[in-house]
Coordinates of C-alpha atoms in Angstrom, one line a residue:
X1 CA 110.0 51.4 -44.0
X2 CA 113.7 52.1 -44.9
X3 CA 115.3 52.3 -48.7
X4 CA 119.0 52.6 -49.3
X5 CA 119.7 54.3 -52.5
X6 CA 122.4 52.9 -54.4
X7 CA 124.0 53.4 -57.6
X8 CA 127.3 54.0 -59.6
X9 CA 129.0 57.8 -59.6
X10 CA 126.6 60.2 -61.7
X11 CA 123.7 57.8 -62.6
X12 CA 120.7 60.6 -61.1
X13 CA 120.7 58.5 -57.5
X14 CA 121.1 62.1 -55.5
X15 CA 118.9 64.4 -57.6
X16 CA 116.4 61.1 -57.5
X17 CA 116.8 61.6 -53.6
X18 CA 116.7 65.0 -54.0
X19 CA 113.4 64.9 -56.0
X20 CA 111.5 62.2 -53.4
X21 CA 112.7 64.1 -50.2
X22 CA 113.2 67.8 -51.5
X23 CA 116.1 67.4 -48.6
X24 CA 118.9 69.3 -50.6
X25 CA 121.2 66.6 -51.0
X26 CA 124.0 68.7 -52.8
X27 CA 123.9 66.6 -56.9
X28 CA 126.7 67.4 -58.8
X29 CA 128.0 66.3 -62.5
X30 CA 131.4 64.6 -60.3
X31 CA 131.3 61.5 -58.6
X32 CA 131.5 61.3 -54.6
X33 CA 129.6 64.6 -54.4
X34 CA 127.6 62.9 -51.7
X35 CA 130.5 62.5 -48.8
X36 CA 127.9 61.0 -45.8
X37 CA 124.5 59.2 -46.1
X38 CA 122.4 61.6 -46.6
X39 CA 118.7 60.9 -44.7
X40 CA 115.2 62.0 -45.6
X41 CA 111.8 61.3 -44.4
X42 CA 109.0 60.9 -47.2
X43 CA 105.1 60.6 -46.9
X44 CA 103.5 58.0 -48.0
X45 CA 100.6 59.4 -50.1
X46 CA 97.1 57.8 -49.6
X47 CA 93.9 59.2 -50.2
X48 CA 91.5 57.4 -47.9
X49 CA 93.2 59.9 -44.7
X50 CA 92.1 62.9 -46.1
X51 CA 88.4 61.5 -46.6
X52 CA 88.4 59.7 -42.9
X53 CA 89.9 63.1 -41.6
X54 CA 87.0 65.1 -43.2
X55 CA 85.0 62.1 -41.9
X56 CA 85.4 62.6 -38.6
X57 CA 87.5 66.6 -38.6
X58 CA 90.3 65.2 -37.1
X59 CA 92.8 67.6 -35.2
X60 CA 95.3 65.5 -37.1
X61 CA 96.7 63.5 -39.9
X62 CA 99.3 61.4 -39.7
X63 CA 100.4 59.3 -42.8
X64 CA 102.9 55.9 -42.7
X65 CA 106.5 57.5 -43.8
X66 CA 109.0 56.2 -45.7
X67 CA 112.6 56.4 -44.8
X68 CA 115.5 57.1 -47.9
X69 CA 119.4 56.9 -47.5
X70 CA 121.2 58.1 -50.3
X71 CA 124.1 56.3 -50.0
X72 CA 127.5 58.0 -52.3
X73 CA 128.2 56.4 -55.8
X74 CA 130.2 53.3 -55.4
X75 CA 133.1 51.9 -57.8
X76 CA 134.5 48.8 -58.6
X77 CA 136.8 48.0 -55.7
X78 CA 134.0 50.0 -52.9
X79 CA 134.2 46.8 -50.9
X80 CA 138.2 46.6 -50.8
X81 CA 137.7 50.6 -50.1
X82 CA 137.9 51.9 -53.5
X83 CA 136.5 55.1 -54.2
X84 CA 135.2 56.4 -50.5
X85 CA 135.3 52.8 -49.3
X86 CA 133.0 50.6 -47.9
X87 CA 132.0 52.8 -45.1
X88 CA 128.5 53.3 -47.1
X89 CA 127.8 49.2 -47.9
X90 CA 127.6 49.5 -44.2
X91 CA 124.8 52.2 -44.1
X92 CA 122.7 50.3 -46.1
X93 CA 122.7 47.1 -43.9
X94 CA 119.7 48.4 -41.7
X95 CA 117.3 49.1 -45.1
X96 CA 114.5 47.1 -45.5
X97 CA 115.3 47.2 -49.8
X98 CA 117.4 49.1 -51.9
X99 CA 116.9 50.8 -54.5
X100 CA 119.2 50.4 -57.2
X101 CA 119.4 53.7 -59.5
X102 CA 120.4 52.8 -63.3
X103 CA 121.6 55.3 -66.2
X104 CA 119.4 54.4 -69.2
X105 CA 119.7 57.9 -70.6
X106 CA 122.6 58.9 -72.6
X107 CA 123.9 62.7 -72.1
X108 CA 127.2 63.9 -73.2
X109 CA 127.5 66.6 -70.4
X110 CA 127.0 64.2 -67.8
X111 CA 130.0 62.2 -67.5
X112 CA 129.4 58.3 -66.6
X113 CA 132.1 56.7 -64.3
X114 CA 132.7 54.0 -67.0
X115 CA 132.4 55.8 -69.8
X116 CA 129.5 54.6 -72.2
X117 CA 126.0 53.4 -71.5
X118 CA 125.7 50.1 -69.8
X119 CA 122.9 49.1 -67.3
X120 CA 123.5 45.6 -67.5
X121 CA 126.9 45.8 -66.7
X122 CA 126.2 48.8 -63.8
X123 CA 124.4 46.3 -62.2
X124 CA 126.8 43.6 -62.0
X125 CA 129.7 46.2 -60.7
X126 CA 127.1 46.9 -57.4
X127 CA 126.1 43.2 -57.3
X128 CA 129.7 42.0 -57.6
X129 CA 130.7 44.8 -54.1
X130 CA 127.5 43.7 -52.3
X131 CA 128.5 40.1 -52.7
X132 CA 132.5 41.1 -51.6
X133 CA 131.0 42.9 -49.0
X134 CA 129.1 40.2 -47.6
X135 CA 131.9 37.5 -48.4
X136 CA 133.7 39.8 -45.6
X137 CA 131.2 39.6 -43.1
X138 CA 130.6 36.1 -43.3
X139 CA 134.6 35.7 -43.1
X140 CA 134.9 37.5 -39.8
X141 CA 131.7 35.5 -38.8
X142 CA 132.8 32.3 -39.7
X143 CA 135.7 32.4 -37.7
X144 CA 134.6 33.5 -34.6
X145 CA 131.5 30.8 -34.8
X146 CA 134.1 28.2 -35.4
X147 CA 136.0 29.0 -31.5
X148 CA 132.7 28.8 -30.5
X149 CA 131.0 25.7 -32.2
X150 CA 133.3 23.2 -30.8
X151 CA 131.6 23.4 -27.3
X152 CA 127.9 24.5 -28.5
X153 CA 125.4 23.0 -30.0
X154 CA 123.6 26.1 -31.5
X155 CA 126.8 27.8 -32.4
X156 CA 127.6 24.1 -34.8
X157 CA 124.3 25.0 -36.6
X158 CA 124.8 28.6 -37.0
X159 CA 128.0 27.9 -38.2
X160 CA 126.9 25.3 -40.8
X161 CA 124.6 27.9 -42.2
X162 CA 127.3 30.7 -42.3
X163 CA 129.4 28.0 -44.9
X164 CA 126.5 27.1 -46.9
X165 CA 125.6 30.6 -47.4
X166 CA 129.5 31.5 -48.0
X167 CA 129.6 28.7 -51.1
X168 CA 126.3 30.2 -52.3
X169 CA 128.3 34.1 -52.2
X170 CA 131.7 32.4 -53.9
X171 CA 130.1 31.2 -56.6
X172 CA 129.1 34.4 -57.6
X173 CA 125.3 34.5 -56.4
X174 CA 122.9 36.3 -54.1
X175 CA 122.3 35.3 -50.7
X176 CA 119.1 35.6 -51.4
X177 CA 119.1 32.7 -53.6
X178 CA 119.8 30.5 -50.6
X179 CA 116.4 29.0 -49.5
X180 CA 116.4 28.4 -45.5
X181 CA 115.5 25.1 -44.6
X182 CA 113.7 26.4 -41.5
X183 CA 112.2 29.4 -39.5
X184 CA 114.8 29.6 -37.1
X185 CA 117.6 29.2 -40.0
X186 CA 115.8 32.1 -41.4
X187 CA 115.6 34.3 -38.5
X188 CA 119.3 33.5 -38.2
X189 CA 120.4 34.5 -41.6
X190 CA 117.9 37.7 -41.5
X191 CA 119.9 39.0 -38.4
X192 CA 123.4 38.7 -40.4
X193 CA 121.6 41.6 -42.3
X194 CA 123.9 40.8 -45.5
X195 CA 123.1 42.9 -48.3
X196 CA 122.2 40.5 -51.2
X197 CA 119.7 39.2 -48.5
X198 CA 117.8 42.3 -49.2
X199 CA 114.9 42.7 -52.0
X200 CA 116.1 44.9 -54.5
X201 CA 114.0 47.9 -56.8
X202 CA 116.0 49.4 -59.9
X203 CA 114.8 52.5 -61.1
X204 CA 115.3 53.1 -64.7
X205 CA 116.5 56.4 -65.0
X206 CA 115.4 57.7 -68.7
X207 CA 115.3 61.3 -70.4
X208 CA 111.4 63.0 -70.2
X209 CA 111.2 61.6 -73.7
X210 CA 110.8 58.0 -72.5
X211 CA 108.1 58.5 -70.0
X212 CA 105.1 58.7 -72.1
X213 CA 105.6 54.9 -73.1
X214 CA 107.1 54.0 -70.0
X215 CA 110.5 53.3 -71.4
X216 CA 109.0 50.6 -73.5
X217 CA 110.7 52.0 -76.8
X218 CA 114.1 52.6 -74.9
X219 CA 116.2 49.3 -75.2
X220 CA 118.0 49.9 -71.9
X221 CA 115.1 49.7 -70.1
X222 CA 113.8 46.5 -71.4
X223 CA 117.4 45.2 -70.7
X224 CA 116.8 45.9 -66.9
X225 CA 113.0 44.7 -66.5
X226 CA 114.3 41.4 -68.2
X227 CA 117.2 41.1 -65.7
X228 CA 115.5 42.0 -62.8
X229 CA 112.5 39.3 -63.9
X230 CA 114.9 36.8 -63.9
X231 CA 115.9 37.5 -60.1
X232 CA 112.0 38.2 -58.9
X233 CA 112.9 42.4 -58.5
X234 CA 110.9 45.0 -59.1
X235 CA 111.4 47.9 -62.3
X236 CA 110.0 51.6 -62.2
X237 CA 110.9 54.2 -65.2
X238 CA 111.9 57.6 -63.2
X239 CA 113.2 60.6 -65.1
X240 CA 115.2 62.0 -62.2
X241 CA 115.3 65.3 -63.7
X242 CA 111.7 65.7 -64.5
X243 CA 111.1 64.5 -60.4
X244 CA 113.0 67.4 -59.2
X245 CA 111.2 69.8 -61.3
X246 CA 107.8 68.2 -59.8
X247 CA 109.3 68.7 -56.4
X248 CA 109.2 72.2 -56.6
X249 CA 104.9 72.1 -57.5
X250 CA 102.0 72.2 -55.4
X251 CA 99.8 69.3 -55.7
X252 CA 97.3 70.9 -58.5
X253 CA 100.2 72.3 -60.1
X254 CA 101.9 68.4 -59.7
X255 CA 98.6 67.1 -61.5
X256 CA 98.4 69.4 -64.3
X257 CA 102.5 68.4 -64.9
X258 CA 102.1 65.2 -65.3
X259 CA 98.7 65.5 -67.3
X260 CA 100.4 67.4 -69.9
X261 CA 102.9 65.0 -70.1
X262 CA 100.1 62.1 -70.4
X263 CA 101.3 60.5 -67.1
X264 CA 99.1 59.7 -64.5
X265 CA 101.3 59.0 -61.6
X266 CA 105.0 60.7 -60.2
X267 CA 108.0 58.6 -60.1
X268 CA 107.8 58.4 -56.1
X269 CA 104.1 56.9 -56.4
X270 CA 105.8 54.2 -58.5
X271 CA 108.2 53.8 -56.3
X272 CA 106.1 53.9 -52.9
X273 CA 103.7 50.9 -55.1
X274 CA 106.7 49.0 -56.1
X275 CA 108.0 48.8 -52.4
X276 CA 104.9 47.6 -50.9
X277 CA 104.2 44.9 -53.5
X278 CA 107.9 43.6 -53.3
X279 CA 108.2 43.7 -49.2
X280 CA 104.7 42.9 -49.1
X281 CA 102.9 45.3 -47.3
X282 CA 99.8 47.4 -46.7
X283 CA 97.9 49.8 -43.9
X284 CA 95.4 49.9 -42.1
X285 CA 93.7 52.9 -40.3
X286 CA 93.0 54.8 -37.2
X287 CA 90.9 57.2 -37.3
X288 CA 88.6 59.4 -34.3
X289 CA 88.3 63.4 -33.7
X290 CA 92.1 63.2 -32.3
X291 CA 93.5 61.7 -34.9
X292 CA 93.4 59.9 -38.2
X293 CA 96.3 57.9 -39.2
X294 CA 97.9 55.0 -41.2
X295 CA 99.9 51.9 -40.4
X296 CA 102.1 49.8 -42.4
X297 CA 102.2 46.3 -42.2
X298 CA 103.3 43.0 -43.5
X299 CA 100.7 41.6 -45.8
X300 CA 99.4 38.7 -43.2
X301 CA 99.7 40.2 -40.1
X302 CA 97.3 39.2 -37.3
X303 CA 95.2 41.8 -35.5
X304 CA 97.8 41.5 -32.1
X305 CA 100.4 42.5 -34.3
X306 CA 98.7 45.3 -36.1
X307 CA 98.1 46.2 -32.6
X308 CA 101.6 46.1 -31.4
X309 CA 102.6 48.1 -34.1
X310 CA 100.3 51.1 -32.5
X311 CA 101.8 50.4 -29.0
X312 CA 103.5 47.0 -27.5
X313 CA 100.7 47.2 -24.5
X314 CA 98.0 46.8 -27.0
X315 CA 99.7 43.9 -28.4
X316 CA 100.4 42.4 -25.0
X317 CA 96.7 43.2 -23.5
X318 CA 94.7 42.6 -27.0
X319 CA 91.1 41.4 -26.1
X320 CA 89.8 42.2 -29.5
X321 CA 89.4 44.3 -33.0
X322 CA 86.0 46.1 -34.0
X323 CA 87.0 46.3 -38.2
X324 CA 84.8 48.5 -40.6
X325 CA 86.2 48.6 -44.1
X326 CA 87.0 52.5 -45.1
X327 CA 84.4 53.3 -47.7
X328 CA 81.6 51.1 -45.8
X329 CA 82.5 53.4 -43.1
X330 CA 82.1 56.1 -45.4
X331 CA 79.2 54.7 -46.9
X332 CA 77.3 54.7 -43.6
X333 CA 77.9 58.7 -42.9
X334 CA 78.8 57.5 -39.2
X335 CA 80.0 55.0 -37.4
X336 CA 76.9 54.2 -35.4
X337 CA 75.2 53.9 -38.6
X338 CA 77.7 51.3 -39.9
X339 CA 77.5 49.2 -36.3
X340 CA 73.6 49.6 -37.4
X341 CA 74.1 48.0 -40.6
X342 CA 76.1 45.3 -39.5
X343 CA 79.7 46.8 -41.1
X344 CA 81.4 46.9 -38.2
X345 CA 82.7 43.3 -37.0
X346 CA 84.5 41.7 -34.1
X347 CA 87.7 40.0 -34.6
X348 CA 89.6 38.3 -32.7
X349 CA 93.5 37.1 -32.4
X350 CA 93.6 34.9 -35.2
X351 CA 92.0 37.8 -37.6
X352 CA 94.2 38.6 -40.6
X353 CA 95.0 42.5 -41.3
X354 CA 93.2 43.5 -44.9
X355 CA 94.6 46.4 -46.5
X356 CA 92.1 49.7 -45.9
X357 CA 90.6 48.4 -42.6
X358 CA 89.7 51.3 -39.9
X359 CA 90.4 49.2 -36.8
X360 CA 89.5 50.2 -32.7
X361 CA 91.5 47.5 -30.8
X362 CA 90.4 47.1 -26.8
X363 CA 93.3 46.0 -25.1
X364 CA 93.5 45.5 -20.8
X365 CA 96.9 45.7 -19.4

């Protein structure tokens, strides 16, 4: 999974990135500090590997990763090349989501682009360049489907899309508000990877004062969760700050932190649960002696799939899936014990994927 970072100049989006990645992304109180994409890898925290690794004393454990791209603080104007241009709208076009970093705090020492504290219209200035940046794509696309169309039959349909979806972008909305009128129109409008396609997540970025209730008492906040309701996006409260200084803990130090503060999760957990549930996704499980490790997929997938995701020839040569949930796995104290009992099924090709299954896939190539 990949999330582009986004934001105005000097809302907390590099010392968020900073804080989830502990990659040194240089944060500064100026905007454009952040001159290229900056990239870092993140671990996706989850419980069950460390008891299926002391299950079985795997060598290894390997958890599913998430990718982050902190992408500099655009401007009004970042699509027409304002600011440092649109050079970065363009490295977020391979994300999966973005997440869309919001000032809710107000601090005199930190200077905001704009001048005063406005989420509402924060969001609008990134909307309006993601839509202008899009508008340009579809532009350039449009006219070279249209050479094309007069003598092909696919490039005619492609090219009726690409004007539908251009109305939907003039008048000022999302492409994602565009509803496909069939797979294939989807698939096609997927692989123009515009970026109001793409789900978004806004972090509320509060002071450590507005954690304890969640930024319920903080009318910024509720300004943002009632927007992004109205558009089907996901909200997490962060205190961008407070992430860096967790950054820097061990993991008992970590839970003692956030204890005193009467939290029970970090900002990146929240984060990490917010993707999942708006892309729609979940893992399943490997585990053996060599190995234990977890898998992301798309809510839905098919046991071939979940397959392929492990290696194409497993996908390709899949006979079938023995499944044993994790804890009846652990349950059992082996996994002879669980086959005993009856835990352990056989599924075939048309099996779906459930979130927490330890799966052995027999494939012949």
């Amino acid at each position: 999974m990949k999330l582009g970072i986004v934001g105005l100049p000097n809302v907390g989006k590099s010392t968020l990135f900073n804080s989830l990645t502990k990659a040194g992304a240089e944060a500064a109180n100026y905007p454009f500090c952040t001159i290229d994409p900056n990239v870092g890898v993140v671990e996706v925290p989850d419980f069950r590997l460390k008891l299926l690794g002391d299950f079985y004393q795997s060598k290894k454990i390997t958890p599913a990763v998430i990718e982050f791209v902190d992408i500099a603080g655009l401007v009004k104007g970042a699509s027409k090349g304002e600011g440092l241009g649109n050079q970065f709208l363009a490295a977020i076009r391979e994300v999966d989501a973005i997440v869309h970093v919001v000032r809710c705090f107000e601090d005199d020492n930190v200077i905001h682009v704009d001048g005063s504290i406005d989420p509402l219209r924060d969001i609008e200035v990134i909307e309006l360049e993601l839509i202008l940046a899009d508008l340009d794509v579809l532009t350039r696309r449009i006219a070279k489907t249209t050479r094309s169309a007069m003598n092909d039959k696919d490039a005619k349909k492609e090219l009726a899309v690409l004007k539908k979806l251009e109305a939907v972008l003039n008048e000022g909305k999302q492409a994602k508000t565009y509803e496909p009128e069939s797979d294939d129109e989807a698939a096609f409008i997927d692989s123009l990877q515009l970026l109001t396609e793409k789900p978004v997540i806004y972090a509320a970025n509060v002071s450590e004062d507005d954690l304890a209730d969640d930024g319920a008492s903080n009318p910024n906040v509720e300004k943002v969760r009632a927007f992004a309701k109205g558009e089907g996006s996901e909200v997490f409260v962060i205190c961008a700050s407070l992430e860096e200084e967790l950054a820097e803990l061990d993991e008992e130090e970590k839970k003692e932190f956030l204890a005193d503060l009467g939290l029970s999760s970090s900002g990146l957990d929240k984060l990490i649960a917010a993707s999942y549930r708006l892309l729609g996704l979940m893992s399943f499980l490997t585990a053996g002696e060599k190995e234990t490790r977890a898998w992301t997929i798309k809510s839905g997938t098919k046991a071939p799939g979940a397959a392929g995701k492990i290696h194409s020839d497993f996908e390709r040569g899949f006979i079938r899936a023995e499944v044993v949930n994790y804890q009846d796995l652990l349950n059992a104290g082996s996994y002879a014990a669980a086959k005993d009992k009856g835990l352990v099924r056989i599924e075939g090709k048309e099996y779906v994927m459930q979130d927490g299954d330890v799966v052995l896939f027999r494939f012949n190539v």
